[in-house]
PDB file of C-alpha atoms and ligand atoms in Angstrom:
ATOM      1  CA  MET A 145      -0.785 -15.698  10.462  1.00 65.00           C
ATOM      2  CA  LYS A 146      -1.563 -18.504   8.553  1.00 75.00           C
ATOM      3  CA  VAL A 147       1.435 -20.911   7.546  1.00 86.00           C
ATOM      4  CA  SER A 148      -0.218 -20.929   3.965  1.00 92.00           C
ATOM      5  CA  GLU A 149       0.491 -17.329   3.241  1.00 96.00           C
ATOM      6  CA  LEU A 150       3.864 -17.786   3.946  1.00 97.00           C
ATOM      7  CA  GLU A 151       3.810 -20.741   1.489  1.00 97.00           C
ATOM      8  CA  ASP A 152       1.817 -18.178  -0.662  1.00 97.00           C
ATOM      9  CA  LEU A 153       4.612 -15.713  -0.274  1.00 98.00           C
ATOM     10  CA  HIS A 154       7.437 -18.505  -0.860  1.00 98.00           C
ATOM     11  CA  GLY A 155       5.867 -19.463  -4.481  1.00 98.00           C
ATOM     12  CA  GLN A 156       5.915 -15.307  -5.514  1.00 98.00           C
ATOM     13  CA  ILE A 157       9.795 -15.548  -4.633  1.00 98.00           C
ATOM     14  CA  ALA A 158      10.592 -18.283  -5.972  1.00 98.00           C
ATOM     15  CA  THR A 159       8.772 -17.491  -9.508  1.00 98.00           C
ATOM     16  CA  CYS A 160       9.557 -13.355  -8.616  1.00 98.00           C
ATOM     17  CA  PRO A 161      10.381 -11.319 -12.466  1.00 98.00           C
ATOM     18  CA  ALA A 162      11.197  -8.122 -10.909  1.00 98.00           C
ATOM     19  CA  CYS A 163      15.155  -7.966 -11.575  1.00 98.00           C
ATOM     20  CA  ASP A 164      17.839  -9.563 -13.943  1.00 97.00           C
ATOM     21  CA  LEU A 165      19.161 -11.100 -10.577  1.00 98.00           C
ATOM     22  CA  CYS A 166      16.060 -13.759 -12.179  1.00 98.00           C
ATOM     23  CA  LYS A 167      17.965 -14.296 -14.806  1.00 97.00           C
ATOM     24  CA  SER A 168      21.323 -15.800 -13.514  1.00 97.00           C
ATOM     25  CA  ARG A 169      19.634 -17.659 -10.838  1.00 98.00           C
ATOM     26  CA  THR A 170      19.668 -21.812 -10.130  1.00 98.00           C
ATOM     27  CA  HIS A 171      17.108 -21.089  -7.679  1.00 98.00           C
ATOM     28  CA  ALA A 172      15.556 -18.296  -5.897  1.00 98.00           C
ATOM     29  CA  VAL A 173      15.941 -19.035  -2.266  1.00 98.00           C
ATOM     30  CA  PRO A 174      12.494 -17.316  -0.221  1.00 98.00           C
ATOM     31  CA  GLY A 175      14.090 -17.871   3.265  1.00 98.00           C
ATOM     32  CA  GLU A 176      13.476 -21.360   5.834  1.00 97.00           C
ATOM     33  CA  GLY A 177      11.882 -21.768   9.311  1.00 97.00           C
ATOM     34  CA  ALA A 178       9.345 -21.282  11.649  1.00 97.00           C
ATOM     35  CA  ALA A 179       6.223 -19.283  10.090  1.00 96.00           C
ATOM     36  CA  ASN A 180       5.860 -18.123  14.282  1.00 96.00           C
ATOM     37  CA  ALA A 181       9.762 -17.497  14.678  1.00 97.00           C
ATOM     38  CA  GLU A 182      10.747 -15.059  17.438  1.00 97.00           C
ATOM     39  CA  VAL A 183      13.748 -14.576  15.570  1.00 98.00           C
ATOM     40  CA  MET A 184      14.336 -13.517  11.966  1.00 98.00           C
ATOM     41  CA  LEU A 185      17.995 -13.818  10.882  1.00 98.00           C
ATOM     42  CA  VAL A 186      18.754 -10.937   7.597  1.00 98.00           C
ATOM     43  CA  GLY A 187      21.525 -12.057   5.699  1.00 98.00           C
ATOM     44  CA  GLU A 188      22.880 -10.333   2.101  1.00 98.00           C
ATOM     45  CA  GLY A 189      22.171 -12.635  -0.844  1.00 98.00           C
ATOM     46  CA  PRO A 190      22.506 -16.576  -1.359  1.00 98.00           C
ATOM     47  CA  GLY A 191      25.796 -17.890  -2.571  1.00 98.00           C
ATOM     48  CA  PHE A 192      26.656 -20.734  -4.561  1.00 98.00           C
ATOM     49  CA  HIS A 193      25.212 -23.479  -2.524  1.00 98.00           C
ATOM     50  CA  GLU A 194      22.278 -21.475  -1.329  1.00 98.00           C
ATOM     51  CA  ASP A 195      21.800 -21.019  -4.978  1.00 98.00           C
ATOM     52  CA  GLN A 196      21.680 -24.503  -6.008  1.00 98.00           C
ATOM     53  CA  GLN A 197      20.136 -25.613  -2.714  1.00 98.00           C
ATOM     54  CA  ALA A 198      17.291 -23.585  -2.729  1.00 98.00           C
ATOM     55  CA  ARG A 199      18.266 -22.523   0.803  1.00 98.00           C
ATOM     56  CA  PRO A 200      19.351 -19.706   2.570  1.00 98.00           C
ATOM     57  CA  PHE A 201      23.160 -20.193   4.668  1.00 98.00           C
ATOM     58  CA  VAL A 202      23.786 -23.669   3.629  1.00 98.00           C
ATOM     59  CA  GLY A 203      27.532 -22.520   2.637  1.00 97.00           C
ATOM     60  CA  PRO A 204      30.204 -22.049   4.289  1.00 96.00           C
ATOM     61  CA  ALA A 205      28.810 -19.477   6.592  1.00 97.00           C
ATOM     62  CA  GLY A 206      25.231 -21.141   7.181  1.00 98.00           C
ATOM     63  CA  HIS A 207      27.735 -23.998   8.660  1.00 97.00           C
ATOM     64  CA  PHE A 208      29.342 -21.162  10.935  1.00 97.00           C
ATOM     65  CA  LEU A 209      25.940 -19.729  11.525  1.00 98.00           C
ATOM     66  CA  ASP A 210      24.373 -22.967  12.284  1.00 98.00           C
ATOM     67  CA  GLU A 211      27.604 -23.179  15.107  1.00 97.00           C
ATOM     68  CA  LEU A 212      26.436 -19.275  16.591  1.00 98.00           C
ATOM     69  CA  LEU A 213      22.538 -20.853  17.089  1.00 98.00           C
ATOM     70  CA  SER A 214      23.436 -23.398  18.904  1.00 98.00           C
ATOM     71  CA  SER A 215      25.893 -21.301  20.815  1.00 98.00           C
ATOM     72  CA  VAL A 216      22.658 -19.748  22.236  1.00 98.00           C
ATOM     73  CA  GLY A 217      20.918 -22.685  23.131  1.00 97.00           C
ATOM     74  CA  LEU A 218      18.803 -22.474  18.973  1.00 98.00           C
ATOM     75  CA  ARG A 219      17.700 -24.344  16.472  1.00 97.00           C
ATOM     76  CA  ARG A 220      17.454 -23.119  13.041  1.00 97.00           C
ATOM     77  CA  SER A 221      14.171 -25.068  13.231  1.00 96.00           C
ATOM     78  CA  GLU A 222      12.713 -22.168  15.733  1.00 97.00           C
ATOM     79  CA  VAL A 223      14.207 -19.162  13.719  1.00 98.00           C
ATOM     80  CA  TYR A 224      13.274 -17.976  10.288  1.00 98.00           C
ATOM     81  CA  ILE A 225      17.029 -17.454   7.931  1.00 98.00           C
ATOM     82  CA  THR A 226      16.485 -14.654   4.739  1.00 98.00           C
ATOM     83  CA  ASN A 227      18.338 -12.527   3.001  1.00 98.00           C
ATOM     84  CA  VAL A 228      18.006  -9.084   1.347  1.00 98.00           C
ATOM     85  CA  VAL A 229      17.937  -9.945  -2.315  1.00 98.00           C
ATOM     86  CA  LYS A 230      16.295 -13.657  -2.595  1.00 98.00           C
ATOM     87  CA  CYS A 231      18.548 -14.468  -5.780  1.00 98.00           C
ATOM     88  CA  ARG A 232      22.295 -15.173  -6.086  1.00 98.00           C
ATOM     89  CA  PRO A 233      23.881 -11.847  -7.775  1.00 98.00           C
ATOM     90  CA  PRO A 234      26.514 -13.703 -10.414  1.00 97.00           C
ATOM     91  CA  GLN A 235      30.054 -14.520  -8.744  1.00 96.00           C
ATOM     92  CA  ASN A 236      28.885 -13.811  -5.489  1.00 95.00           C
ATOM     93  CA  ARG A 237      29.471  -9.899  -6.320  1.00 97.00           C
ATOM     94  CA  ASP A 238      27.449  -7.193  -4.120  1.00 97.00           C
ATOM     95  CA  PRO A 239      23.626  -6.875  -4.644  1.00 98.00           C
ATOM     96  CA  LEU A 240      23.139  -3.237  -6.705  1.00 98.00           C
ATOM     97  CA  PRO A 241      20.645  -0.561  -4.966  1.00 98.00           C
ATOM     98  CA  ALA A 242      18.091  -1.493  -8.086  1.00 98.00           C
ATOM     99  CA  GLU A 243      17.921  -5.284  -7.005  1.00 98.00           C
ATOM    100  CA  ILE A 244      17.855  -4.712  -3.269  1.00 98.00           C
ATOM    101  CA  GLU A 245      15.026  -2.362  -3.972  1.00 98.00           C
ATOM    102  CA  ALA A 246      13.051  -4.624  -6.489  1.00 98.00           C
ATOM    103  CA  CYS A 247      13.500  -7.084  -3.580  1.00 98.00           C
ATOM    104  CA  ARG A 248      12.534  -4.592  -0.979  1.00 98.00           C
ATOM    105  CA  ARG A 249       8.487  -5.853  -0.874  1.00 98.00           C
ATOM    106  CA  HIS A 250       9.553  -9.319  -0.369  1.00 98.00           C
ATOM    107  CA  LEU A 251      11.384  -9.386   2.677  1.00 98.00           C
ATOM    108  CA  GLU A 252       8.785  -6.456   4.173  1.00 98.00           C
ATOM    109  CA  ARG A 253       6.215  -8.793   3.715  1.00 98.00           C
ATOM    110  CA  GLN A 254       8.062 -12.079   5.280  1.00 98.00           C
ATOM    111  CA  ILE A 255       8.157  -9.843   8.849  1.00 98.00           C
ATOM    112  CA  ASP A 256       4.803  -8.488   8.408  1.00 97.00           C
ATOM    113  CA  LEU A 257       3.732 -12.342   7.878  1.00 97.00           C
ATOM    114  CA  ILE A 258       5.868 -13.614  10.841  1.00 97.00           C
ATOM    115  CA  LYS A 259       6.128 -10.469  13.303  1.00 97.00           C
ATOM    116  CA  PRO A 260       9.610 -11.773  14.635  1.00 98.00           C
ATOM    117  CA  ARG A 261       9.931  -9.661  17.743  1.00 97.00           C
ATOM    118  CA  LEU A 262      14.079  -9.785  17.154  1.00 98.00           C
ATOM    119  CA  ILE A 263      16.007  -9.293  13.835  1.00 98.00           C
ATOM    120  CA  VAL A 264      19.300 -10.134  13.471  1.00 98.00           C
ATOM    121  CA  THR A 265      21.287  -8.234  11.075  1.00 98.00           C
ATOM    122  CA  LEU A 266      23.769  -9.884   9.146  1.00 98.00           C
ATOM    123  CA  GLY A 267      26.551  -7.890   7.439  1.00 98.00           C
ATOM    124  CA  ARG A 268      26.206  -4.336   6.526  1.00 98.00           C
ATOM    125  CA  TYR A 269      23.325  -4.823   3.329  1.00 98.00           C
ATOM    126  CA  SER A 270      21.201  -6.099   6.020  1.00 98.00           C
ATOM    127  CA  LEU A 271      22.256  -3.224   8.840  1.00 98.00           C
ATOM    128  CA  ALA A 272      21.930  -1.064   5.729  1.00 98.00           C
ATOM    129  CA  TRP A 273      18.033  -2.217   4.849  1.00 98.00           C
ATOM    130  CA  PHE A 274      16.631  -1.371   8.057  1.00 98.00           C
ATOM    131  CA  PHE A 275      19.216   1.228   9.711  1.00 98.00           C
ATOM    132  CA  PRO A 276      20.675   2.529   6.116  1.00 98.00           C
ATOM    133  CA  LYS A 277      22.897   5.815   8.108  1.00 98.00           C
ATOM    134  CA  ASP A 278      24.483   3.464  10.204  1.00 98.00           C
ATOM    135  CA  SER A 279      28.033   1.536  10.251  1.00 97.00           C
ATOM    136  CA  ILE A 280      28.170  -2.177  10.818  1.00 97.00           C
ATOM    137  CA  SER A 281      31.624  -1.478  12.865  1.00 96.00           C
ATOM    138  CA  LYS A 282      30.084   1.091  15.038  1.00 98.00           C
ATOM    139  CA  VAL A 283      26.920  -0.792  15.687  1.00 98.00           C
ATOM    140  CA  HIS A 284      27.810  -4.234  15.723  1.00 98.00           C
ATOM    141  CA  GLY A 285      26.715  -6.235  19.132  1.00 97.00           C
ATOM    142  CA  HIS A 286      24.441  -3.641  19.635  1.00 96.00           C
ATOM    143  CA  LEU A 287      20.523  -4.150  21.181  1.00 96.00           C
ATOM    144  CA  ARG A 288      18.400  -1.656  20.113  1.00 95.00           C
ATOM    145  CA  GLN A 289      14.461  -1.393  19.685  1.00 96.00           C
ATOM    146  CA  ARG A 290      12.223   0.486  17.123  1.00 96.00           C
ATOM    147  CA  ASP A 291       8.800   0.767  17.583  1.00 91.00           C
ATOM    148  CA  GLY A 292       7.985  -2.440  19.587  1.00 90.00           C
ATOM    149  CA  ARG A 293      10.992  -4.650  17.908  1.00 96.00           C
ATOM    150  CA  TYR A 294      14.290  -5.356  19.207  1.00 97.00           C
ATOM    151  CA  PHE A 295      17.299  -5.826  16.816  1.00 98.00           C
ATOM    152  CA  VAL A 296      20.611  -7.174  17.542  1.00 98.00           C
ATOM    153  CA  HIS A 297      23.197  -6.495  14.643  1.00 98.00           C
ATOM    154  CA  MET A 298      25.962  -8.171  13.287  1.00 98.00           C
ATOM    155  CA  TYR A 299      28.892  -8.875  11.357  1.00 97.00           C
ATOM    156  CA  HIS A 300      28.216 -10.845   8.162  1.00 97.00           C
ATOM    157  CA  PRO A 301      29.377 -14.768   9.518  1.00 97.00           C
ATOM    158  CA  ALA A 302      31.422 -14.676   6.419  1.00 96.00           C
ATOM    159  CA  ALA A 303      33.358 -12.484   7.367  1.00 96.00           C
ATOM    160  CA  ALA A 304      35.032 -14.723   9.806  1.00 94.00           C
ATOM    161  CA  LEU A 305      35.980 -16.841   6.885  1.00 92.00           C
ATOM    162  CA  HIS A 306      38.174 -13.998   5.223  1.00 89.00           C
ATOM    163  CA  ALA A 307      39.420 -12.783   8.683  1.00 85.00           C
ATOM    164  CA  GLY A 308      39.792 -15.541  11.204  1.00 79.00           C
ATOM    165  CA  ASN A 309      40.124 -12.323  13.983  1.00 89.00           C
ATOM    166  CA  LEU A 310      36.293 -11.705  13.483  1.00 95.00           C
ATOM    167  CA  ARG A 311      35.182 -15.228  14.576  1.00 96.00           C
ATOM    168  CA  SER A 312      35.362 -14.068  17.719  1.00 96.00           C
ATOM    169  CA  VAL A 313      34.067 -11.290  17.753  1.00 97.00           C
ATOM    170  CA  ILE A 314      30.760 -12.467  16.114  1.00 97.00           C
ATOM    171  CA  MET A 315      30.515 -15.144  18.605  1.00 97.00           C
ATOM    172  CA  GLU A 316      30.402 -12.765  21.252  1.00 97.00           C
ATOM    173  CA  ASP A 317      27.886 -10.321  19.595  1.00 98.00           C
ATOM    174  CA  PHE A 318      26.003 -13.344  18.962  1.00 98.00           C
ATOM    175  CA  LEU A 319      25.328 -13.437  22.821  1.00 98.00           C
ATOM    176  CA  LYS A 320      23.403 -10.193  22.363  1.00 97.00           C
ATOM    177  CA  VAL A 321      20.627 -12.268  21.039  1.00 98.00           C
ATOM    178  CA  PRO A 322      19.108 -14.295  24.124  1.00 97.00           C
ATOM    179  CA  VAL A 323      19.302 -11.577  26.249  1.00 97.00           C
ATOM    180  CA  ALA A 324      17.476  -9.503  23.034  1.00 97.00           C
ATOM    181  CA  LEU A 325      14.840 -12.286  23.105  1.00 97.00           C
ATOM    182  CA  ALA A 326      14.438 -12.162  27.068  1.00 96.00           C
ATOM    183  CA  GLN A 327      13.683  -8.391  27.101  1.00 95.00           C
ATOM    184  CA  ALA A 328      11.588  -8.761  24.082  1.00 94.00           C
ATOM    185  CA  ARG A 329       9.454 -11.615  25.456  1.00 94.00           C
ATOM    186  CA  GLU A 330       9.464  -9.386  28.981  1.00 93.00           C
ATOM    187  CA  ALA A 331       8.100  -6.260  27.402  1.00 90.00           C
ATOM    188  CA  SER A 332       5.447  -8.273  25.422  1.00 86.00           C
ATOM    189  CA  GLN A 333       4.145  -9.684  29.023  1.00 86.00           C
ATOM    190  CA  THR A 334       4.320  -6.503  30.690  1.00 87.00           C
ATOM    191  CA  ALA A 335       2.242  -5.082  27.865  1.00 83.00           C
ATOM    192  CA  ALA A 336       0.092  -7.786  28.099  1.00 83.00           C
ATOM    193  CA  ALA A 337      -0.776  -7.608  31.581  1.00 86.00           C
ATOM    194  CA  ALA A 338      -0.642  -3.702  31.407  1.00 85.00           C
ATOM    195  CA  THR A 339      -3.658  -4.560  28.866  1.00 84.00           C
ATOM    196  CA  ALA A 340      -5.480  -6.904  30.623  1.00 83.00           C
ATOM    197  CA  ALA A 341      -5.196  -5.025  33.799  1.00 81.00           C
ATOM    198  CA  VAL A 342      -7.194  -1.571  31.772  1.00 75.00           C
ATOM    199  CA  GLU A 343      -9.771  -4.199  30.101  1.00 71.00           C
ATOM    200  CA  PRO A 344     -11.035  -5.390  33.604  1.00 65.00           C
ATOM    201  CA  ALA A 345     -11.731  -1.952  34.437  1.00 63.00           C
ATOM    202  CA  ALA A 346     -13.213  -0.367  30.954  1.00 61.00           C
ATOM    203  CA  GLU A 347     -15.456  -3.060  31.412  1.00 60.00           C
ATOM    204  CA  GLN A 348     -16.877  -1.562  35.033  1.00 61.00           C
ATOM    205  CA  MET A 349     -17.096   1.389  33.345  1.00 61.00           C
ATOM    206  CA  ARG A 350     -19.090   0.317  30.841  1.00 61.00           C
ATOM    207  CA  LEU A 351     -21.788  -0.997  34.192  1.00 56.00           C
ATOM    208  CA  PHE A 352     -22.217   2.145  35.142  1.00 52.00           C
TER     209      PHE A 352
HETATM  210  N1  URA B 290      25.577 -14.989   2.741  1.00 78.81           N
HETATM  211  C1  URA B 290      24.531 -14.946   2.722  1.00 78.81           C
HETATM  212  O1  URA B 290      24.103 -13.196   3.213  1.00 78.81           O
HETATM  213  N2  URA B 290      22.733 -15.576   2.646  1.00 78.81           N
HETATM  214  C2  URA B 290      23.183 -16.526   2.489  1.00 78.81           C
HETATM  215  O2  URA B 290      21.879 -17.214   2.272  1.00 78.81           O
HETATM  216  C3  URA B 290      24.441 -17.174   2.342  1.00 78.81           C
HETATM  217  C4  URA B 290      25.479 -16.632   2.734  1.00 78.81           C
END
């Protein structure tokens, strides 16, 4: 992927007029991180601090997310962080279904461009974006695979700020991230080795 394609997309999101959230936002928050990130983290939507700074997860929930990342040896600069909706819902209310739909194409395009091996869903809106029938209380901490991509589901980091007992649950669930990443890397190496083994055979067949 060309970095400029992701930059173009960020530019489009910054001026997106697709729903009413554009009227109340200070800034849209497209997302940030490595254009070739193996891990993409998807939250719900920007809050006050994110709306002010045009950066995802920079408020209190973001500080906890930074701790979680460093607990598994990941740096913000090597992952990509974004949200289901790119503009702050007024008073931090939940995003409306119409807002999520209006914003859907932006996250779809981010996934298409970055092609992360692993997507970490943060909170129920993010989980529902990918797996609408699932319940966060049942699937948090689970690792699963769909269409060659790995997923780990987490409670939203902000939940730990409101319900202190969730902090240790979230920290433990986050340990699935390096496990999933190792599995995803191994699966892609196995697939690459299988392709490399088939190609010489195909080449030989062409010789006869
Ligand atoms: N909560 C989110 O879901 N996203 C942010 O960017 C910040 C807080």
